[in-house]
Short mmCIF file of C-alpha atoms in Angstrom, two decimals:
data_model
loop_
_atom_site.label_atom_id
_atom_site.label_comp_id
_atom_site.label_asym_id
_atom_site.label_seq_id
_atom_site.Cartn_x
_atom_site.Cartn_y
_atom_site.Cartn_z
CA MET U 1 213.72 141.46 16.49
CA ILE U 2 213.58 143.30 13.23
CA ASP U 3 210.34 144.41 11.61
CA ARG U 4 208.66 141.65 9.58
CA GLU U 5 207.21 144.25 7.25
CA LEU U 6 210.74 145.39 6.39
CA LEU U 7 211.65 141.80 5.51
CA ARG U 8 208.59 141.47 3.29
CA LYS U 9 209.00 144.78 1.47
CA GLN U 10 212.80 145.09 1.29
CA PRO U 11 214.32 141.59 1.46
CA ASP U 12 217.30 142.52 -0.73
CA PHE U 13 218.11 145.50 1.48
CA VAL U 14 217.97 143.35 4.62
CA GLN U 15 220.11 140.64 3.02
CA ARG U 16 222.75 143.21 2.01
CA ARG U 17 222.85 144.78 5.47
CA LEU U 18 223.15 141.36 7.12
CA LYS U 19 226.07 140.55 4.84
CA GLU U 20 227.73 143.82 5.87
CA ARG U 21 227.40 142.61 9.46
CA GLY U 22 229.11 139.33 8.58
CA TYR U 23 225.94 137.22 8.79
CA ASP U 24 226.36 135.46 5.45
CA ASP U 25 224.71 132.33 6.85
CA ILE U 26 221.26 133.94 7.23
CA ASP U 27 219.10 133.59 4.12
CA VAL U 28 216.15 135.98 4.05
CA LYS U 29 214.39 133.61 1.63
CA VAL U 30 213.77 131.28 4.58
CA PHE U 31 211.62 133.98 6.15
CA LEU U 32 209.83 134.74 2.89
CA ASP U 33 208.97 131.06 2.33
CA LEU U 34 207.74 130.55 5.89
CA ASP U 35 205.82 133.81 5.84
CA ARG U 36 204.08 132.90 2.59
CA ARG U 37 203.20 129.48 4.00
CA ARG U 38 201.85 131.04 7.19
CA ARG U 39 199.67 133.50 5.30
CA SER U 40 198.41 130.78 2.96
CA ILE U 41 197.39 128.60 5.90
CA GLN U 42 195.75 131.56 7.60
CA ARG U 43 193.71 132.39 4.48
CA GLU U 44 192.48 128.81 4.17
CA LEU U 45 191.64 128.72 7.89
CA ASP U 46 189.65 131.93 7.67
CA GLN U 47 187.70 130.59 4.68
CA LEU U 48 186.99 127.23 6.34
CA ARG U 49 185.87 128.87 9.57
CA ARG U 50 183.40 130.96 7.61
CA GLU U 51 182.14 127.85 5.81
CA ARG U 52 181.81 125.91 9.06
CA LYS U 53 179.89 128.76 10.63
CA GLU U 54 177.48 128.90 7.68
CA LYS U 55 176.97 125.13 7.61
CA SER U 56 176.48 124.99 11.38
CA ARG U 57 173.88 127.72 11.12
CA GLU U 58 172.10 125.84 8.31
CA TYR U 59 172.27 122.55 10.22
CA GLY U 60 170.82 124.22 13.31
CA ARG U 61 167.99 125.77 11.29
CA LEU U 62 167.07 122.41 9.76
CA LYS U 63 167.27 120.63 13.09
CA ALA U 64 164.91 123.22 14.61
CA GLN U 65 162.44 122.24 11.87
CA GLY U 66 162.77 118.59 12.82
CA LYS U 67 164.86 117.78 9.76
CA GLU U 68 168.14 115.87 9.72
CA ASP U 69 170.69 116.41 6.95
CA GLN U 70 173.37 113.75 7.42
CA ALA U 71 175.42 114.95 4.46
CA LEU U 72 175.51 118.47 5.86
CA ARG U 73 176.54 117.11 9.25
CA GLU U 74 179.37 115.07 7.74
CA ALA U 75 180.54 118.05 5.67
CA THR U 76 180.64 120.22 8.78
CA ARG U 77 182.59 117.53 10.67
CA ALA U 78 185.09 117.20 7.80
CA ILE U 79 185.62 120.95 7.76
CA GLY U 80 186.25 120.85 11.52
CA GLU U 81 188.89 118.15 11.12
CA ARG U 82 190.59 120.12 8.36
CA ILE U 83 190.56 123.23 10.55
CA LYS U 84 192.14 121.29 13.42
CA ALA U 85 194.91 120.01 11.13
CA LEU U 86 195.57 123.48 9.72
CA GLU U 87 195.67 125.04 13.19
CA GLU U 88 198.34 122.53 14.20
CA GLU U 89 200.30 123.24 11.03
CA LEU U 90 199.96 126.99 11.61
CA ARG U 91 201.34 126.64 15.14
CA ARG U 92 204.31 124.70 13.77
CA VAL U 93 205.02 127.21 11.00
CA GLU U 94 204.64 130.19 13.37
CA ALA U 95 207.01 128.57 15.87
CA GLU U 96 209.56 127.92 13.11
CA LEU U 97 209.15 131.48 11.85
CA HIS U 98 209.56 132.90 15.36
CA GLU U 99 212.72 130.86 15.98
CA PHE U 100 214.18 132.03 12.68
CA MET U 101 213.37 135.67 13.52
CA LEU U 102 215.25 135.31 16.81
CA THR U 103 218.44 134.47 14.89
CA ILE U 104 218.40 137.66 12.81
CA PRO U 105 220.51 140.52 14.24
CA ASN U 106 219.47 144.14 14.19
CA ILE U 107 219.87 146.21 11.04
CA PRO U 108 222.70 148.79 11.39
CA HIS U 109 221.75 152.45 11.36
CA GLU U 110 222.71 154.27 8.17
CA THR U 111 225.46 156.19 10.01
CA VAL U 112 227.29 153.03 11.11
CA PRO U 113 230.56 152.62 9.17
CA VAL U 114 230.77 149.50 7.03
CA GLY U 115 233.62 147.19 8.02
CA ARG U 116 234.65 143.63 8.83
CA ASP U 117 236.00 143.84 12.39
CA GLU U 118 237.32 146.14 15.14
CA GLY U 119 240.12 147.25 12.82
CA ASP U 120 237.48 149.12 10.80
CA ASN U 121 235.99 150.99 13.77
CA VAL U 122 236.14 154.78 13.44
CA GLU U 123 237.55 157.03 16.14
CA VAL U 124 235.15 159.86 16.96
CA ARG U 125 237.07 161.84 19.60
CA ARG U 126 239.72 161.71 22.32
CA TRP U 127 239.95 163.29 25.73
CA GLY U 128 243.08 163.75 27.81
CA SER U 129 246.63 162.66 27.09
CA PRO U 130 248.34 159.46 28.22
CA ARG U 131 250.73 160.05 31.10
CA ASP U 132 254.43 160.25 30.30
CA PHE U 133 255.95 158.04 33.00
CA GLU U 134 259.46 158.73 34.26
CA PHE U 135 259.69 155.10 35.39
CA GLN U 136 258.60 151.73 34.02
CA PRO U 137 254.93 151.40 35.00
CA LEU U 138 253.65 148.04 36.18
CA PRO U 139 250.57 146.28 34.86
CA HIS U 140 247.75 146.46 37.39
CA TRP U 141 247.79 142.73 38.14
CA GLU U 142 251.47 142.87 39.11
CA LEU U 143 251.09 146.15 41.02
CA GLY U 144 248.08 144.86 42.98
CA THR U 145 249.80 141.59 43.83
CA ARG U 146 252.94 143.35 45.07
CA LEU U 147 250.82 145.56 47.33
CA GLY U 148 248.96 142.52 48.66
CA LEU U 149 245.68 143.99 47.40
CA LEU U 150 244.83 141.70 44.47
CA ASP U 151 244.64 137.94 44.94
CA PHE U 152 244.05 135.76 41.92
CA LYS U 153 245.51 132.55 43.36
CA ARG U 154 243.17 132.34 46.34
CA ALA U 155 240.21 133.36 44.22
CA ALA U 156 241.08 130.46 41.90
CA LYS U 157 241.27 128.16 44.94
CA ILE U 158 237.74 129.21 45.91
CA VAL U 159 236.11 128.94 42.47
CA GLY U 160 238.58 128.60 39.58
CA ALA U 161 240.41 130.68 36.99
CA ARG U 162 239.32 134.15 35.81
CA PHE U 163 238.10 135.35 39.20
CA ALA U 164 239.73 137.95 41.46
CA MET U 165 239.65 138.97 45.09
CA SER U 166 240.68 142.38 46.43
CA TYR U 167 241.55 143.52 49.94
CA GLY U 168 241.55 146.62 52.09
CA PRO U 169 241.81 149.96 50.28
CA LEU U 170 241.52 148.35 46.83
CA ALA U 171 238.19 146.77 47.82
CA ALA U 172 237.22 150.16 49.25
CA LEU U 173 238.22 151.80 45.95
CA GLU U 174 235.83 149.56 44.04
CA ARG U 175 233.03 150.29 46.52
CA ALA U 176 233.81 154.01 46.26
CA LEU U 177 233.63 153.88 42.48
CA VAL U 178 230.16 152.32 42.57
CA ALA U 179 228.88 155.01 44.93
CA PHE U 180 230.57 157.79 42.94
CA MET U 181 229.11 156.60 39.64
CA ILE U 182 225.60 156.14 41.05
CA ASP U 183 225.69 159.59 42.67
CA LEU U 184 226.92 161.19 39.44
CA HIS U 185 224.28 159.56 37.25
CA THR U 186 221.37 160.15 39.62
CA SER U 187 222.38 163.82 39.72
CA ARG U 188 221.98 163.82 35.92
CA GLY U 189 218.40 162.53 35.97
CA TYR U 190 218.73 158.75 36.17
CA LEU U 191 216.55 156.79 38.60
CA GLU U 192 218.52 154.28 40.67
CA VAL U 193 217.25 150.69 40.53
CA LEU U 194 218.52 147.67 42.45
CA PRO U 195 217.21 144.75 40.35
CA PRO U 196 217.41 140.96 40.74
CA PHE U 197 220.75 139.44 39.77
CA ILE U 198 219.00 136.40 38.26
CA ALA U 199 216.82 136.55 35.15
CA HIS U 200 214.28 134.23 33.55
CA ARG U 201 215.00 132.84 30.09
CA ASP U 202 212.23 135.03 28.63
CA SER U 203 214.04 138.15 29.87
CA LEU U 204 217.24 137.14 28.09
CA VAL U 205 215.33 136.40 24.89
CA GLY U 206 213.89 139.90 25.19
CA THR U 207 217.30 141.57 25.23
CA GLY U 208 218.76 139.34 22.49
CA ASN U 209 221.15 137.31 24.69
CA LEU U 210 219.15 134.16 23.95
CA PRO U 211 218.99 131.94 22.05
CA LYS U 212 222.18 132.86 20.16
CA PHE U 213 224.57 133.48 23.07
CA GLU U 214 223.61 130.81 25.60
CA GLN U 215 227.23 129.58 25.74
CA ASP U 216 228.23 132.94 27.26
CA LEU U 217 225.79 132.65 30.17
CA PHE U 218 225.77 130.89 33.53
CA LYS U 219 222.58 128.82 33.78
CA ILE U 220 221.09 127.67 37.06
CA GLU U 221 220.62 123.93 36.80
CA GLY U 222 217.05 122.72 36.82
CA ARG U 223 215.58 126.19 36.41
CA PRO U 224 214.85 128.50 33.45
CA TRP U 225 217.06 131.04 35.26
CA TYR U 226 220.43 132.59 34.47
CA LEU U 227 222.88 134.79 36.35
CA ILE U 228 222.66 138.15 34.63
CA PRO U 229 225.49 139.09 32.23
CA THR U 230 224.64 142.78 32.72
CA ALA U 231 221.98 144.94 34.39
CA GLU U 232 220.70 145.65 30.88
CA VAL U 233 218.71 142.41 31.14
CA PRO U 234 216.57 143.16 34.22
CA LEU U 235 216.31 146.89 33.43
CA THR U 236 215.04 146.29 29.89
CA ASN U 237 212.45 143.82 31.15
CA ILE U 238 210.97 146.03 33.87
CA HIS U 239 208.23 147.17 31.50
CA ARG U 240 207.97 144.01 29.40
CA ASP U 241 204.42 143.44 28.07
CA GLU U 242 203.39 146.93 29.15
CA ILE U 243 202.12 150.00 27.31
CA LEU U 244 203.67 153.20 28.66
CA GLU U 245 202.26 156.66 28.11
CA GLU U 246 204.21 159.06 25.89
CA ASP U 247 204.46 161.56 28.75
CA GLU U 248 206.42 158.98 30.78
CA LEU U 249 209.25 158.90 28.23
CA PRO U 250 212.16 159.03 28.37
CA ILE U 251 212.67 156.79 31.39
CA LYS U 252 216.32 156.91 32.49
CA LEU U 253 217.58 154.20 34.84
CA VAL U 254 220.90 153.49 36.51
CA SER U 255 221.83 150.30 38.30
CA TYR U 256 224.74 148.65 40.04
CA THR U 257 224.95 144.87 39.71
CA PRO U 258 227.53 142.14 39.64
CA CYS U 259 227.75 140.61 36.17
CA PHE U 260 228.45 136.97 35.28
CA ARG U 261 229.84 135.86 31.92
CA ALA U 262 231.21 132.52 30.80
CA GLU U 263 233.32 134.38 28.20
CA ALA U 264 233.23 131.38 25.87
CA GLY U 265 235.80 131.73 23.10
CA ALA U 266 237.73 134.47 24.90
CA ALA U 267 240.82 132.37 25.64
CA GLY U 268 244.00 134.42 25.29
CA ARG U 269 242.18 137.75 25.02
CA ASP U 270 243.06 140.10 27.90
CA THR U 271 242.77 137.23 30.36
CA ARG U 272 245.35 138.56 32.83
CA GLY U 273 244.21 140.88 35.56
CA LEU U 274 240.80 142.51 35.87
CA ILE U 275 239.92 143.10 32.22
CA ARG U 276 238.07 139.89 31.37
CA LEU U 277 236.67 138.04 34.38
CA HIS U 278 233.76 135.66 34.84
CA GLN U 279 232.38 137.91 37.61
CA PHE U 280 232.71 141.69 37.77
CA ASN U 281 230.83 144.76 38.96
CA LYS U 282 229.26 147.29 36.65
CA VAL U 283 227.13 150.41 36.78
CA GLU U 284 224.66 150.38 33.89
CA LEU U 285 222.65 153.15 32.23
CA MET U 286 219.40 152.29 30.45
CA VAL U 287 216.80 154.46 28.69
CA TYR U 288 213.30 153.85 27.33
CA SER U 289 212.76 156.42 24.56
CA ARG U 290 210.40 157.66 21.89
CA PRO U 291 211.74 156.57 18.47
CA GLU U 292 212.30 160.13 17.26
CA ASP U 293 214.44 160.97 20.32
CA SER U 294 216.64 157.89 20.57
CA TYR U 295 219.68 159.04 18.58
CA GLU U 296 219.89 162.33 20.45
CA ILE U 297 219.63 160.32 23.67
CA LEU U 298 222.42 157.99 22.50
CA GLU U 299 224.77 160.98 22.28
CA LYS U 300 223.73 162.17 25.74
CA LEU U 301 224.01 158.72 27.28
CA THR U 302 227.51 158.30 25.82
CA GLY U 303 228.42 161.71 27.22
CA ASP U 304 227.16 160.68 30.66
CA ALA U 305 229.44 157.63 30.60
CA GLU U 306 232.36 159.79 29.43
CA GLU U 307 231.77 162.20 32.31
CA VAL U 308 232.86 159.49 34.76
CA LEU U 309 236.27 159.26 33.08
CA ARG U 310 236.62 163.03 32.83
CA ARG U 311 236.00 163.45 36.56
CA LEU U 312 238.50 160.69 37.27
CA ASP U 313 240.95 162.39 34.87
CA LEU U 314 241.53 159.21 32.86
CA PRO U 315 242.46 159.59 29.17
CA TYR U 316 240.01 157.92 26.80
CA ARG U 317 238.72 157.85 23.28
CA VAL U 318 235.31 157.16 21.71
CA VAL U 319 234.98 154.94 18.63
CA ALA U 320 231.97 154.19 16.44
CA LEU U 321 231.72 150.44 15.87
CA CYS U 322 231.59 149.28 12.28
CA THR U 323 228.96 146.86 10.97
CA GLY U 324 231.17 143.80 11.46
CA ASP U 325 231.91 144.62 15.12
CA LEU U 326 228.40 145.65 16.09
CA GLY U 327 226.65 143.69 18.86
CA PHE U 328 223.79 141.39 17.84
CA SER U 329 220.96 143.62 19.14
CA ALA U 330 222.46 147.04 18.44
CA ALA U 331 221.63 149.41 15.59
CA LYS U 332 224.52 151.71 16.53
CA THR U 333 227.20 151.56 19.21
CA TYR U 334 229.90 153.83 20.58
CA ASP U 335 232.69 152.15 22.53
CA ILE U 336 234.51 154.23 25.13
CA GLU U 337 238.09 153.05 25.56
CA VAL U 338 240.33 154.07 28.46
CA TRP U 339 244.11 154.34 28.16
CA MET U 340 245.92 151.39 29.76
CA PRO U 341 249.72 151.86 30.06
CA SER U 342 250.37 148.11 30.43
CA TYR U 343 248.75 147.44 27.05
CA GLY U 344 250.11 150.57 25.42
CA ARG U 345 246.66 151.14 23.93
CA TYR U 346 243.07 152.07 24.69
CA VAL U 347 240.87 149.33 26.17
CA GLU U 348 237.07 149.18 26.10
CA ILE U 349 235.45 150.32 29.33
CA SER U 350 231.93 151.05 28.08
CA SER U 351 229.65 150.29 25.14
CA CYS U 352 226.74 152.66 24.56
CA SER U 353 224.11 151.37 22.15
CA ASN U 354 220.82 152.26 20.56
CA PHE U 355 218.77 149.13 19.90
CA GLU U 356 215.94 151.07 18.27
CA ALA U 357 212.81 148.83 18.43
CA PHE U 358 214.76 145.54 18.21
CA GLN U 359 214.50 144.64 21.90
CA ALA U 360 211.07 146.25 22.17
CA ARG U 361 209.65 143.79 19.62
CA ARG U 362 211.18 140.84 21.45
CA ALA U 363 210.07 142.02 24.92
CA ASN U 364 206.78 143.65 23.79
CA LEU U 365 207.68 147.15 25.01
CA LYS U 366 205.22 149.76 23.75
CA PHE U 367 204.00 153.28 24.36
CA ARG U 368 200.84 155.19 23.52
CA ARG U 369 201.01 158.50 21.65
CA LYS U 370 199.45 161.35 23.61
CA ASP U 371 197.49 162.92 20.74
CA SER U 372 196.63 160.06 18.37
CA ARG U 373 196.49 157.34 21.09
CA LYS U 374 198.35 155.14 18.62
CA VAL U 375 200.36 152.34 20.26
CA GLU U 376 203.93 151.84 18.97
CA PHE U 377 207.09 150.01 19.91
CA LEU U 378 209.46 152.27 21.84
CA HIS U 379 213.26 152.40 21.54
CA THR U 380 215.71 151.09 24.14
CA LEU U 381 219.28 152.23 24.80
CA ASN U 382 221.91 151.24 27.30
CA GLY U 383 225.56 151.77 28.18
CA SER U 384 228.08 150.95 30.86
CA GLY U 385 228.52 153.84 33.19
CA LEU U 386 231.15 152.24 33.80
CA ALA U 387 232.57 148.71 34.12
CA VAL U 388 233.88 149.03 37.68
CA GLY U 389 236.69 146.46 37.62
CA ARG U 390 238.16 147.92 34.46
CA THR U 391 237.96 151.39 36.00
CA VAL U 392 239.88 150.10 39.03
CA ALA U 393 242.53 148.68 36.69
CA ALA U 394 242.77 151.98 34.80
CA ILE U 395 243.18 153.96 38.02
CA MET U 396 245.85 151.58 39.31
CA GLU U 397 247.91 151.85 36.15
CA ASN U 398 247.46 155.55 35.40
CA TYR U 399 247.80 156.73 39.02
CA GLN U 400 250.71 154.54 40.11
CA ASN U 401 253.81 156.10 41.65
CA PRO U 402 257.54 155.18 41.44
CA ASP U 403 257.45 153.64 44.94
CA GLY U 404 254.61 151.29 43.98
CA THR U 405 251.85 153.24 45.70
CA ILE U 406 248.67 154.42 43.97
CA THR U 407 247.29 157.95 44.21
CA VAL U 408 243.55 158.11 44.84
CA PRO U 409 241.78 160.33 42.26
CA GLU U 410 240.42 163.49 43.85
CA ALA U 411 236.84 162.69 42.87
CA LEU U 412 236.96 159.49 44.95
CA ARG U 413 238.58 160.81 48.11
CA PRO U 414 235.30 161.87 49.76
CA TYR U 415 234.10 158.27 49.28
CA MET U 416 237.24 156.86 50.91
CA GLY U 417 237.36 158.86 54.10
CA GLY U 418 239.80 161.36 52.64
CA MET U 419 242.38 158.72 51.72
CA THR U 420 244.88 160.11 49.17
CA LEU U 421 247.31 157.20 48.78
CA ILE U 422 247.00 153.42 48.58
CA GLY U 423 250.19 151.83 49.78
CA GLY U 424 249.28 148.42 51.07
CA ARG U 425 246.63 146.22 52.63
CA TRP U 426 246.21 148.17 55.87
#
């Protein structure tokens, strides 16, 4: 949630930045009108409460003297009825104002490039070079099926389309990747957390997934619960409604979870193979930060995600998302894209974002300054460290051999009992 004071003081600036994000349908005047109405009601309420208090005091004084002032009693009662009506109106206006605020995306940081869509994203750097194959490489879904290691048909029989099942060494490869990533990130100062895989509606409102993106979530019928779309949701809500001490920050967390996404509107977009599934595994990085440190931390967090790809020797690039491609809650985002031979291009494998105080306002995440004891909203950041299924796909395609086998990256061999080659189910 953006700062209401910013909306009051700089409505034209906010409107312009929202337009740069592609949110032409949000009219800041709606907020200004509701906010003025709320403040007007509040002023009248405050005045009437003072009047009621004075009249009640006067009525009590007269009654103690054995006097009865019926007109004063009726005036006090009328004020009470007006107060009750205004309190109800205030609740309605505040609810309407709150719902409108929940629809407003974050304001992009000044360094975010202005653009309409992913075509306007700006490449920041590259690492490694795509492999020059001496044979025609197979896409990972075809390679895995030929080896008997990937099974989309039986997964569809169990649950439906856009699910996958892996066997033997490929299942072990995914398990190895999770352990490798967790070990790497904990060695770099992140605290491992194993959170719930179900979240309350309030938690998803806190991160910005609700109410706007409900169609992308799996809801549990009859409950205000959802399967988590990412570990970002439970990790961000660990300290909801708490005040942390400045000395505790930054708090760096890492978590493995399965992720569940309905992927509404994604038809035809990378739907073959492991790239865009309804269920997938991910290792997530999350940081609670002081505001003045958050952009330095964003660079470090992005570097920590990159380190996974460097140790796996997978070519990648980092791009800065433009305003039109920025996620709803993010103030700035770097996407890390891994080279996929079957696509002939780089494919997103991680998004690393600074949300500034946007999520903190929604989830009531605060910290207390050590010297002044002032309480402020903190900043939250998160990034995939990495999406495990997409990393499996990248390894399969980049490490495949002419005979259809797959070389195991050196960094993963200790996690796979020394296995160097994947050549079939057994």
